Amino acid sequence: MVKSREWSRKTREEVITLHRKGNGYKKIAKMLNIPRETIGSIIRKFKAKGTVEMLPGRGRKEMLTSTAVRYLKHRVDKSPCVTAEELRKDLSDVGTEVSAQTIRRTLRNEGLHDRTPRRTPLLSPKNKKSRLQYAKSHVDKPQKFWDSVLWTDETKLELFGPMDQRYVWRRKNKAYEEKNTLPPVKHGGGGSIMLWGCFASAGTGKLQRVQGTMNSLQYQEILDDNVMQSVTNLRLGRRWTFQQDNDPKHTSKSTRAWLQIKGWNILEWPSQSPDLNPIENLWWDLKKAVAVRKPKNVTELEAFAHDEWAKIPVDRCKTLVSSYASCLKAVITVKGCCTKY
């Protein structure tokens, strides 16, 4: 049933005024451009109730008591993964029969929405302690220090990955028509590539494709080919700092010895902390930009990646690094747990 329109108080009062002056329903309806049935309803209500105000009791009755709503809020606060069906059964056990849809609607009205949970690293108590110590020991570093850090990391770029979700408009039972399918990956080598990249507050540095499975030796070669050139291009100066995570090939005995010979200042790094590396945000930007261009093969995938990496605005890099202190404060606030960064 379609809900009838609610007329304003001023309009309803005008109807009563015209009626008191002796005007009939039909004439009032024509004067105010309101349906005759509505005129009659307003006048009958006034005669019966003596008012044109909206009276209480209108609308659909609430199906859940305030106590039931409080229970639902408490339950999902303690167990966010509980389903609407499980909540329905809980209420049914105490004599309250409602649908799962009613429970979903009630929770949405209370500001609680069902969402896909964010993927975060599994943090042990040791990991949390290490992250918290890192944040506390670095939160007071001046911005000048963070501006001189060269942030590095590796990422996997897929030809038809989750960032490149594609859809087709098709009729029922037409899924396998050639125009409604995606062609196989050509020259794909698995349909993905691994990239090593770096950036600083001053912009993006070098980006290099990793051939095959990277080991400690190949990692050292990549650093040798790209790091100092990036430091020079980004004008980080003599007192710059090198950042890397705790991947085994980064912390192997041979890599540690190689880095010691280089004499680079290495930023200590807590394990399981991708949210503390701002380059993760740039990887996200890169994958979205490459997906928009819809590469057809791995050769295009790599070419587009280099092209889009070079296009990332300096302001984007600068903003990520300038907000790093806020990231560390967030880690301290949540006592070492994961953050939105």
mmCIF file of C-alpha atoms in Angstrom:
data_model
loop_
_atom_site.group_PDB
_atom_site.id
_atom_site.type_symbol
_atom_site.label_atom_id
_atom_site.label_comp_id
_atom_site.label_asym_id
_atom_site.label_seq_id
_atom_site.Cartn_x
_atom_site.Cartn_y
_atom_site.Cartn_z
ATOM 1 C CA MET A 1 0.000 0.000 0.000
ATOM 2 C CA VAL A 2 1.381 3.420 -0.985
ATOM 3 C CA LYS A 3 1.807 5.808 1.922
ATOM 4 C CA SER A 4 -0.498 8.865 1.637
ATOM 5 C CA ARG A 5 0.996 12.338 1.511
ATOM 6 C CA GLU A 6 1.103 14.293 4.761
ATOM 7 C CA TRP A 7 -0.074 17.862 4.213
ATOM 8 C CA SER A 8 1.452 20.720 6.220
ATOM 9 C CA ARG A 9 -0.269 22.136 9.282
ATOM 10 C CA LYS A 10 -0.762 25.441 7.479
ATOM 11 C CA THR A 11 -2.599 23.683 4.653
ATOM 12 C CA ARG A 12 -4.823 21.753 7.061
ATOM 13 C CA GLU A 13 -5.665 24.934 8.962
ATOM 14 C CA GLU A 14 -6.542 26.648 5.678
ATOM 15 C CA VAL A 15 -8.947 23.797 4.862
ATOM 16 C CA ILE A 16 -10.755 24.268 8.198
ATOM 17 C CA THR A 17 -10.906 28.054 7.759
ATOM 18 C CA LEU A 18 -12.508 27.720 4.315
ATOM 19 C CA HIS A 19 -14.946 25.088 5.611
ATOM 20 C CA ARG A 20 -16.040 27.369 8.468
ATOM 21 C CA LYS A 21 -16.757 30.076 5.903
ATOM 22 C CA GLY A 22 -19.318 27.772 4.331
ATOM 23 C CA ASN A 23 -17.337 26.383 1.423
ATOM 24 C CA GLY A 24 -18.109 22.828 0.379
ATOM 25 C CA TYR A 25 -15.610 19.966 -0.052
ATOM 26 C CA LYS A 26 -15.568 20.245 -3.835
ATOM 27 C CA LYS A 27 -14.949 23.997 -3.850
ATOM 28 C CA ILE A 28 -12.172 23.788 -1.222
ATOM 29 C CA ALA A 29 -10.497 20.992 -3.175
ATOM 30 C CA LYS A 30 -10.511 23.125 -6.315
ATOM 31 C CA MET A 31 -9.251 26.252 -4.491
ATOM 32 C CA LEU A 32 -6.310 24.461 -2.821
ATOM 33 C CA ASN A 33 -5.678 21.855 -5.541
ATOM 34 C CA ILE A 34 -6.089 19.045 -3.041
ATOM 35 C CA PRO A 35 -8.079 15.833 -3.652
ATOM 36 C CA ARG A 36 -11.668 16.020 -2.411
ATOM 37 C CA GLU A 37 -11.208 12.841 -0.348
ATOM 38 C CA THR A 38 -8.328 14.485 1.493
ATOM 39 C CA ILE A 39 -10.451 17.564 2.248
ATOM 40 C CA GLY A 40 -13.095 15.327 3.748
ATOM 41 C CA SER A 41 -10.559 13.444 5.840
ATOM 42 C CA ILE A 42 -9.083 16.647 7.298
ATOM 43 C CA ILE A 43 -12.527 18.058 8.150
ATOM 44 C CA ARG A 44 -13.796 14.797 9.696
ATOM 45 C CA LYS A 45 -10.682 14.532 11.853
ATOM 46 C CA PHE A 46 -11.146 18.124 13.030
ATOM 47 C CA LYS A 47 -14.754 17.480 13.964
ATOM 48 C CA ALA A 48 -13.874 14.317 15.855
ATOM 49 C CA LYS A 49 -10.640 15.437 17.561
ATOM 50 C CA GLY A 50 -10.904 19.217 17.558
ATOM 51 C CA THR A 51 -7.405 19.627 16.091
ATOM 52 C CA VAL A 52 -5.423 19.500 12.845
ATOM 53 C CA GLU A 53 -2.233 18.378 14.615
ATOM 54 C CA MET A 54 -0.610 15.044 13.797
ATOM 55 C CA LEU A 55 -1.725 12.707 16.557
ATOM 56 C CA PRO A 56 0.490 10.031 18.143
ATOM 57 C CA GLY A 57 0.048 6.418 17.252
ATOM 58 C CA ARG A 58 0.414 6.795 13.505
ATOM 59 C CA GLY A 59 2.744 4.585 11.538
ATOM 60 C CA ARG A 60 4.033 1.062 11.896
ATOM 61 C CA LYS A 61 4.467 -0.246 15.441
ATOM 62 C CA GLU A 62 7.961 -1.211 16.582
ATOM 63 C CA MET A 63 8.420 -4.985 16.535
ATOM 64 C CA LEU A 64 11.263 -5.040 19.072
ATOM 65 C CA THR A 65 11.220 -3.628 22.573
ATOM 66 C CA SER A 66 13.978 -1.305 23.765
ATOM 67 C CA THR A 67 15.286 -4.196 25.892
ATOM 68 C CA ALA A 68 15.576 -6.440 22.826
ATOM 69 C CA VAL A 69 17.362 -3.698 20.891
ATOM 70 C CA ARG A 70 19.846 -3.234 23.741
ATOM 71 C CA TYR A 71 20.469 -6.995 23.751
ATOM 72 C CA LEU A 72 21.174 -6.988 20.006
ATOM 73 C CA LYS A 73 23.615 -4.090 20.314
ATOM 74 C CA HIS A 74 25.413 -5.746 23.222
ATOM 75 C CA ARG A 75 25.570 -9.086 21.401
ATOM 76 C CA VAL A 76 27.126 -7.717 18.203
ATOM 77 C CA ASP A 77 29.501 -5.544 20.213
ATOM 78 C CA LYS A 78 30.838 -8.657 21.957
ATOM 79 C CA SER A 79 30.636 -10.948 18.893
ATOM 80 C CA PRO A 80 30.819 -8.912 15.648
ATOM 81 C CA CYS A 81 30.739 -12.083 13.512
ATOM 82 C CA VAL A 82 27.354 -13.239 14.833
ATOM 83 C CA THR A 83 24.794 -13.606 12.043
ATOM 84 C CA ALA A 84 21.287 -12.139 11.873
ATOM 85 C CA GLU A 85 19.892 -15.679 11.813
ATOM 86 C CA GLU A 86 21.726 -16.532 15.032
ATOM 87 C CA LEU A 87 20.357 -13.376 16.637
ATOM 88 C CA ARG A 88 16.854 -14.298 15.460
ATOM 89 C CA LYS A 89 17.142 -17.700 17.153
ATOM 90 C CA ASP A 90 18.381 -16.062 20.361
ATOM 91 C CA LEU A 91 15.315 -13.800 20.479
ATOM 92 C CA SER A 92 13.030 -16.692 19.552
ATOM 93 C CA ASP A 93 14.323 -18.659 22.570
ATOM 94 C CA VAL A 94 13.003 -15.919 24.882
ATOM 95 C CA GLY A 95 9.668 -15.559 23.103
ATOM 96 C CA THR A 96 10.329 -12.724 20.626
ATOM 97 C CA GLU A 97 9.518 -13.793 17.087
ATOM 98 C CA VAL A 98 10.915 -11.532 14.371
ATOM 99 C CA SER A 99 12.616 -12.114 11.043
ATOM 100 C CA ALA A 100 16.333 -11.895 10.384
ATOM 101 C CA GLN A 101 15.579 -8.977 8.055
ATOM 102 C CA THR A 102 13.938 -7.078 10.926
ATOM 103 C CA ILE A 103 17.078 -7.610 12.991
ATOM 104 C CA ARG A 104 19.281 -6.312 10.177
ATOM 105 C CA ARG A 105 17.080 -3.246 9.770
ATOM 106 C CA THR A 106 17.072 -2.591 13.517
ATOM 107 C CA LEU A 107 20.852 -2.790 13.745
ATOM 108 C CA ARG A 108 21.257 -0.506 10.722
ATOM 109 C CA ASN A 109 18.992 2.030 12.418
ATOM 110 C CA GLU A 110 21.326 1.840 15.411
ATOM 111 C CA GLY A 111 24.320 2.617 13.207
ATOM 112 C CA LEU A 112 25.551 -0.979 12.942
ATOM 113 C CA HIS A 113 26.044 -2.226 9.361
ATOM 114 C CA ASP A 114 27.153 -5.623 8.082
ATOM 115 C CA ARG A 115 30.406 -5.195 6.192
ATOM 116 C CA THR A 116 33.173 -7.397 4.862
ATOM 117 C CA PRO A 117 35.867 -7.531 7.572
ATOM 118 C CA ARG A 118 39.205 -5.935 6.747
ATOM 119 C CA ARG A 119 42.097 -8.301 6.105
ATOM 120 C CA THR A 120 44.863 -7.683 8.635
ATOM 121 C CA PRO A 121 47.988 -9.610 9.694
ATOM 122 C CA LEU A 122 47.615 -12.055 12.568
ATOM 123 C CA LEU A 123 49.416 -10.330 15.439
ATOM 124 C CA SER A 124 50.857 -12.295 18.329
ATOM 125 C CA PRO A 125 51.398 -10.620 21.725
ATOM 126 C CA LYS A 126 55.080 -10.393 20.779
ATOM 127 C CA ASN A 127 54.207 -8.634 17.510
ATOM 128 C CA LYS A 128 51.987 -6.126 19.310
ATOM 129 C CA LYS A 129 54.677 -5.396 21.859
ATOM 130 C CA SER A 130 57.274 -4.859 19.125
ATOM 131 C CA ARG A 131 54.947 -2.549 17.182
ATOM 132 C CA LEU A 132 54.144 -0.552 20.286
ATOM 133 C CA GLN A 133 57.817 -0.150 21.168
ATOM 134 C CA TYR A 134 58.594 0.971 17.623
ATOM 135 C CA ALA A 135 55.813 3.557 17.685
ATOM 136 C CA LYS A 136 56.819 4.955 21.065
ATOM 137 C CA SER A 137 60.497 5.202 20.151
ATOM 138 C CA HIS A 138 59.806 6.979 16.845
ATOM 139 C CA VAL A 139 56.687 9.063 17.427
ATOM 140 C CA ASP A 140 58.699 12.132 18.452
ATOM 141 C CA LYS A 141 61.053 12.017 15.462
ATOM 142 C CA PRO A 142 61.034 15.335 13.570
ATOM 143 C CA GLN A 143 59.356 15.497 10.177
ATOM 144 C CA LYS A 144 62.778 16.125 8.635
ATOM 145 C CA PHE A 145 63.784 12.595 9.621
ATOM 146 C CA TRP A 146 60.768 10.979 7.922
ATOM 147 C CA ASP A 147 61.283 13.098 4.820
ATOM 148 C CA SER A 148 64.746 11.524 4.452
ATOM 149 C CA VAL A 149 63.500 7.903 4.650
ATOM 150 C CA LEU A 150 63.516 5.775 1.497
ATOM 151 C CA TRP A 151 60.506 3.455 1.871
ATOM 152 C CA THR A 152 60.741 0.126 0.002
ATOM 153 C CA ASP A 153 58.694 -2.992 -0.555
ATOM 154 C CA GLU A 154 57.624 -5.669 -3.039
ATOM 155 C CA THR A 155 54.147 -6.320 -4.391
ATOM 156 C CA LYS A 156 52.417 -8.722 -6.756
ATOM 157 C CA LEU A 157 50.584 -7.229 -9.726
ATOM 158 C CA GLU A 158 48.036 -9.529 -11.378
ATOM 159 C CA LEU A 159 46.815 -9.300 -14.951
ATOM 160 C CA PHE A 160 43.197 -10.062 -14.054
ATOM 161 C CA GLY A 161 43.388 -9.548 -10.315
ATOM 162 C CA PRO A 162 40.838 -8.300 -7.758
ATOM 163 C CA MET A 163 41.564 -4.687 -8.745
ATOM 164 C CA ASP A 164 40.480 -5.482 -12.300
ATOM 165 C CA GLN A 165 36.968 -6.807 -11.671
ATOM 166 C CA ARG A 166 35.130 -6.936 -14.976
ATOM 167 C CA TYR A 167 31.456 -7.432 -15.793
ATOM 168 C CA VAL A 168 29.396 -8.116 -18.911
ATOM 169 C CA TRP A 169 25.743 -7.489 -19.701
ATOM 170 C CA ARG A 170 24.317 -10.760 -20.990
ATOM 171 C CA ARG A 171 21.096 -12.706 -21.252
ATOM 172 C CA LYS A 172 20.266 -15.891 -19.393
ATOM 173 C CA ASN A 173 22.117 -18.976 -20.663
ATOM 174 C CA LYS A 174 24.481 -16.840 -22.743
ATOM 175 C CA ALA A 175 27.461 -16.991 -20.377
ATOM 176 C CA TYR A 176 29.683 -18.925 -22.768
ATOM 177 C CA GLU A 177 29.116 -16.883 -25.897
ATOM 178 C CA GLU A 178 32.484 -15.581 -27.058
ATOM 179 C CA LYS A 179 31.558 -11.922 -26.551
ATOM 180 C CA ASN A 180 30.648 -12.650 -22.919
ATOM 181 C CA THR A 181 33.928 -14.313 -21.952
ATOM 182 C CA LEU A 182 37.430 -13.107 -21.124
ATOM 183 C CA PRO A 183 40.245 -14.277 -23.390
ATOM 184 C CA PRO A 184 43.018 -16.422 -21.921
ATOM 185 C CA VAL A 185 46.163 -14.706 -20.648
ATOM 186 C CA LYS A 186 48.815 -14.403 -23.368
ATOM 187 C CA HIS A 187 52.529 -14.591 -22.570
ATOM 188 C CA GLY A 188 51.408 -14.484 -18.982
ATOM 189 C CA GLY A 189 53.969 -16.464 -17.084
ATOM 190 C CA GLY A 190 51.184 -17.056 -14.552
ATOM 191 C CA GLY A 191 49.395 -13.804 -15.331
ATOM 192 C CA SER A 192 51.210 -11.774 -12.709
ATOM 193 C CA ILE A 193 54.485 -9.990 -11.996
ATOM 194 C CA MET A 194 56.377 -9.159 -8.834
ATOM 195 C CA LEU A 195 57.640 -5.606 -8.440
ATOM 196 C CA TRP A 196 60.146 -3.972 -6.125
ATOM 197 C CA GLY A 197 59.702 -0.249 -5.617
ATOM 198 C CA CYS A 198 60.670 2.671 -3.421
ATOM 199 C CA PHE A 199 59.536 6.190 -2.664
ATOM 200 C CA ALA A 200 60.167 9.118 -0.345
ATOM 201 C CA SER A 201 58.408 12.318 0.586
ATOM 202 C CA ALA A 202 59.895 13.907 -2.551
ATOM 203 C CA GLY A 203 58.217 11.391 -4.906
ATOM 204 C CA THR A 204 58.467 7.883 -6.310
ATOM 205 C CA GLY A 205 61.846 6.274 -6.858
ATOM 206 C CA LYS A 206 62.877 3.361 -9.049
ATOM 207 C CA LEU A 207 60.546 0.463 -9.853
ATOM 208 C CA GLN A 208 61.903 -2.899 -10.993
ATOM 209 C CA ARG A 209 60.357 -6.197 -11.943
ATOM 210 C CA VAL A 210 61.534 -9.216 -9.975
ATOM 211 C CA GLN A 211 62.414 -12.119 -12.249
ATOM 212 C CA GLY A 212 61.322 -15.506 -10.941
ATOM 213 C CA THR A 213 61.430 -16.175 -7.208
ATOM 214 C CA MET A 214 63.541 -13.585 -5.452
ATOM 215 C CA ASN A 215 66.295 -14.822 -3.134
ATOM 216 C CA SER A 216 68.770 -12.892 -1.002
ATOM 217 C CA LEU A 217 71.290 -12.532 -3.833
ATOM 218 C CA GLN A 218 68.745 -11.162 -6.297
ATOM 219 C CA TYR A 219 67.414 -8.817 -3.616
ATOM 220 C CA GLN A 220 70.895 -7.427 -3.060
ATOM 221 C CA GLU A 221 71.324 -6.929 -6.813
ATOM 222 C CA ILE A 222 68.036 -5.025 -6.994
ATOM 223 C CA LEU A 223 69.095 -2.773 -4.136
ATOM 224 C CA ASP A 224 72.487 -2.225 -5.750
ATOM 225 C CA ASP A 225 70.858 -1.230 -9.057
ATOM 226 C CA ASN A 226 68.140 1.029 -7.674
ATOM 227 C CA VAL A 227 68.621 2.408 -4.168
ATOM 228 C CA MET A 228 71.428 4.915 -4.579
ATOM 229 C CA GLN A 229 70.038 6.121 -7.896
ATOM 230 C CA SER A 230 66.715 6.767 -6.165
ATOM 231 C CA VAL A 231 68.419 8.516 -3.243
ATOM 232 C CA THR A 232 70.172 10.804 -5.731
ATOM 233 C CA ASN A 233 67.074 11.459 -7.832
ATOM 234 C CA LEU A 234 64.973 12.245 -4.760
ATOM 235 C CA ARG A 235 67.723 14.394 -3.223
ATOM 236 C CA LEU A 236 67.561 12.717 0.157
ATOM 237 C CA GLY A 237 71.006 13.989 1.132
ATOM 238 C CA ARG A 238 73.763 12.226 2.992
ATOM 239 C CA ARG A 239 71.797 11.459 6.163
ATOM 240 C CA TRP A 240 69.081 9.383 4.597
ATOM 241 C CA THR A 241 67.533 6.207 6.081
ATOM 242 C CA PHE A 242 66.733 2.917 4.368
ATOM 243 C CA GLN A 243 63.498 1.120 5.276
ATOM 244 C CA GLN A 244 62.666 -2.533 4.575
ATOM 245 C CA ASP A 245 60.442 -5.081 6.278
ATOM 246 C CA ASN A 246 61.543 -8.320 7.938
ATOM 247 C CA ASP A 247 61.134 -10.661 4.988
ATOM 248 C CA PRO A 248 63.665 -13.529 5.330
ATOM 249 C CA LYS A 249 65.611 -12.477 2.226
ATOM 250 C CA HIS A 250 65.862 -8.956 3.681
ATOM 251 C CA THR A 251 67.216 -10.153 7.000
ATOM 252 C CA SER A 252 69.293 -13.155 5.906
ATOM 253 C CA LYS A 253 72.883 -13.412 7.047
ATOM 254 C CA SER A 254 74.247 -12.548 3.604
ATOM 255 C CA THR A 255 71.930 -9.517 3.200
ATOM 256 C CA ARG A 256 72.816 -8.195 6.653
ATOM 257 C CA ALA A 257 76.498 -8.489 5.805
ATOM 258 C CA TRP A 258 75.923 -6.798 2.429
ATOM 259 C CA LEU A 259 74.045 -3.904 4.054
ATOM 260 C CA GLN A 260 76.769 -3.524 6.662
ATOM 261 C CA ILE A 261 79.356 -3.091 3.910
ATOM 262 C CA LYS A 262 77.120 -0.467 2.284
ATOM 263 C CA GLY A 263 76.989 1.449 5.534
ATOM 264 C CA TRP A 264 73.380 2.530 5.076
ATOM 265 C CA ASN A 265 71.368 3.703 8.067
ATOM 266 C CA ILE A 266 68.672 1.016 8.470
ATOM 267 C CA LEU A 267 65.321 1.796 10.063
ATOM 268 C CA GLU A 268 64.449 -0.830 12.667
ATOM 269 C CA TRP A 269 61.220 -2.546 11.723
ATOM 270 C CA PRO A 270 58.622 -4.535 13.687
ATOM 271 C CA SER A 271 57.299 -7.740 12.134
ATOM 272 C CA GLN A 272 53.767 -8.047 10.719
ATOM 273 C CA SER A 273 53.492 -4.311 10.103
ATOM 274 C CA PRO A 274 52.441 -3.511 6.524
ATOM 275 C CA ASP A 275 50.192 -0.756 7.893
ATOM 276 C CA LEU A 276 53.304 1.056 9.123
ATOM 277 C CA ASN A 277 54.779 1.252 5.630
ATOM 278 C CA PRO A 278 53.160 4.093 3.648
ATOM 279 C CA ILE A 279 54.249 2.513 0.357
ATOM 280 C CA GLU A 280 51.310 0.100 0.766
ATOM 281 C CA ASN A 281 49.035 3.030 -0.086
ATOM 282 C CA LEU A 282 50.993 3.658 -3.270
ATOM 283 C CA TRP A 283 50.738 -0.005 -4.251
ATOM 284 C CA TRP A 284 46.964 0.351 -3.951
ATOM 285 C CA ASP A 285 47.032 3.485 -6.118
ATOM 286 C CA LEU A 286 49.203 1.720 -8.694
ATOM 287 C CA LYS A 287 46.991 -1.362 -8.937
ATOM 288 C CA LYS A 288 43.854 0.737 -9.414
ATOM 289 C CA ALA A 289 45.504 2.873 -12.110
ATOM 290 C CA VAL A 290 46.838 -0.149 -14.002
ATOM 291 C CA ALA A 291 43.486 -1.967 -13.786
ATOM 292 C CA VAL A 292 41.721 0.997 -15.402
ATOM 293 C CA ARG A 293 43.977 0.646 -18.452
ATOM 294 C CA LYS A 294 43.025 -3.055 -18.826
ATOM 295 C CA PRO A 295 46.346 -4.592 -19.913
ATOM 296 C CA LYS A 296 45.911 -7.555 -22.257
ATOM 297 C CA ASN A 297 49.135 -9.385 -21.377
ATOM 298 C CA VAL A 298 52.011 -9.309 -18.919
ATOM 299 C CA THR A 299 54.151 -7.164 -21.210
ATOM 300 C CA GLU A 300 51.515 -4.431 -21.102
ATOM 301 C CA LEU A 301 51.037 -5.030 -17.383
ATOM 302 C CA GLU A 302 54.682 -4.212 -16.692
ATOM 303 C CA ALA A 303 54.750 -1.257 -19.077
ATOM 304 C CA PHE A 304 51.597 0.258 -17.572
ATOM 305 C CA ALA A 305 52.976 -0.270 -14.060
ATOM 306 C CA HIS A 306 56.134 1.726 -14.822
ATOM 307 C CA ASP A 307 54.083 4.405 -16.535
ATOM 308 C CA GLU A 308 51.571 4.809 -13.695
ATOM 309 C CA TRP A 309 54.275 4.642 -11.003
ATOM 310 C CA ALA A 310 55.993 7.622 -12.590
ATOM 311 C CA LYS A 311 52.674 9.502 -12.694
ATOM 312 C CA ILE A 312 51.988 9.299 -8.963
ATOM 313 C CA PRO A 313 51.908 12.943 -7.779
ATOM 314 C CA VAL A 314 54.631 14.206 -5.477
ATOM 315 C CA ASP A 315 51.901 15.700 -3.273
ATOM 316 C CA ARG A 316 50.492 12.208 -2.718
ATOM 317 C CA CYS A 317 53.898 10.974 -1.525
ATOM 318 C CA LYS A 318 54.430 14.016 0.655
ATOM 319 C CA THR A 319 51.014 13.660 2.300
ATOM 320 C CA LEU A 320 51.615 9.999 3.150
ATOM 321 C CA VAL A 321 54.936 10.741 4.822
ATOM 322 C CA SER A 322 53.718 13.883 6.609
ATOM 323 C CA SER A 323 50.922 11.854 8.244
ATOM 324 C CA TYR A 324 53.312 9.191 9.542
ATOM 325 C CA ALA A 325 53.377 10.621 13.065
ATOM 326 C CA SER A 326 49.595 10.210 13.175
ATOM 327 C CA CYS A 327 50.045 6.580 12.162
ATOM 328 C CA LEU A 328 52.428 5.982 15.064
ATOM 329 C CA LYS A 329 50.061 7.709 17.494
ATOM 330 C CA ALA A 330 47.276 5.416 16.287
ATOM 331 C CA VAL A 331 49.446 2.352 17.003
ATOM 332 C CA ILE A 332 50.072 3.640 20.523
ATOM 333 C CA THR A 333 46.350 4.282 21.034
ATOM 334 C CA VAL A 334 45.429 0.702 20.086
ATOM 335 C CA LYS A 335 48.390 -0.691 22.052
ATOM 336 C CA GLY A 336 50.180 -2.242 19.098
ATOM 337 C CA CYS A 337 47.186 -3.592 17.197
ATOM 338 C CA CYS A 338 46.523 -2.910 13.518
ATOM 339 C CA THR A 339 45.385 0.522 12.374
ATOM 340 C CA LYS A 340 43.522 1.967 9.385
ATOM 341 C CA TYR A 341 46.818 3.169 7.932
#
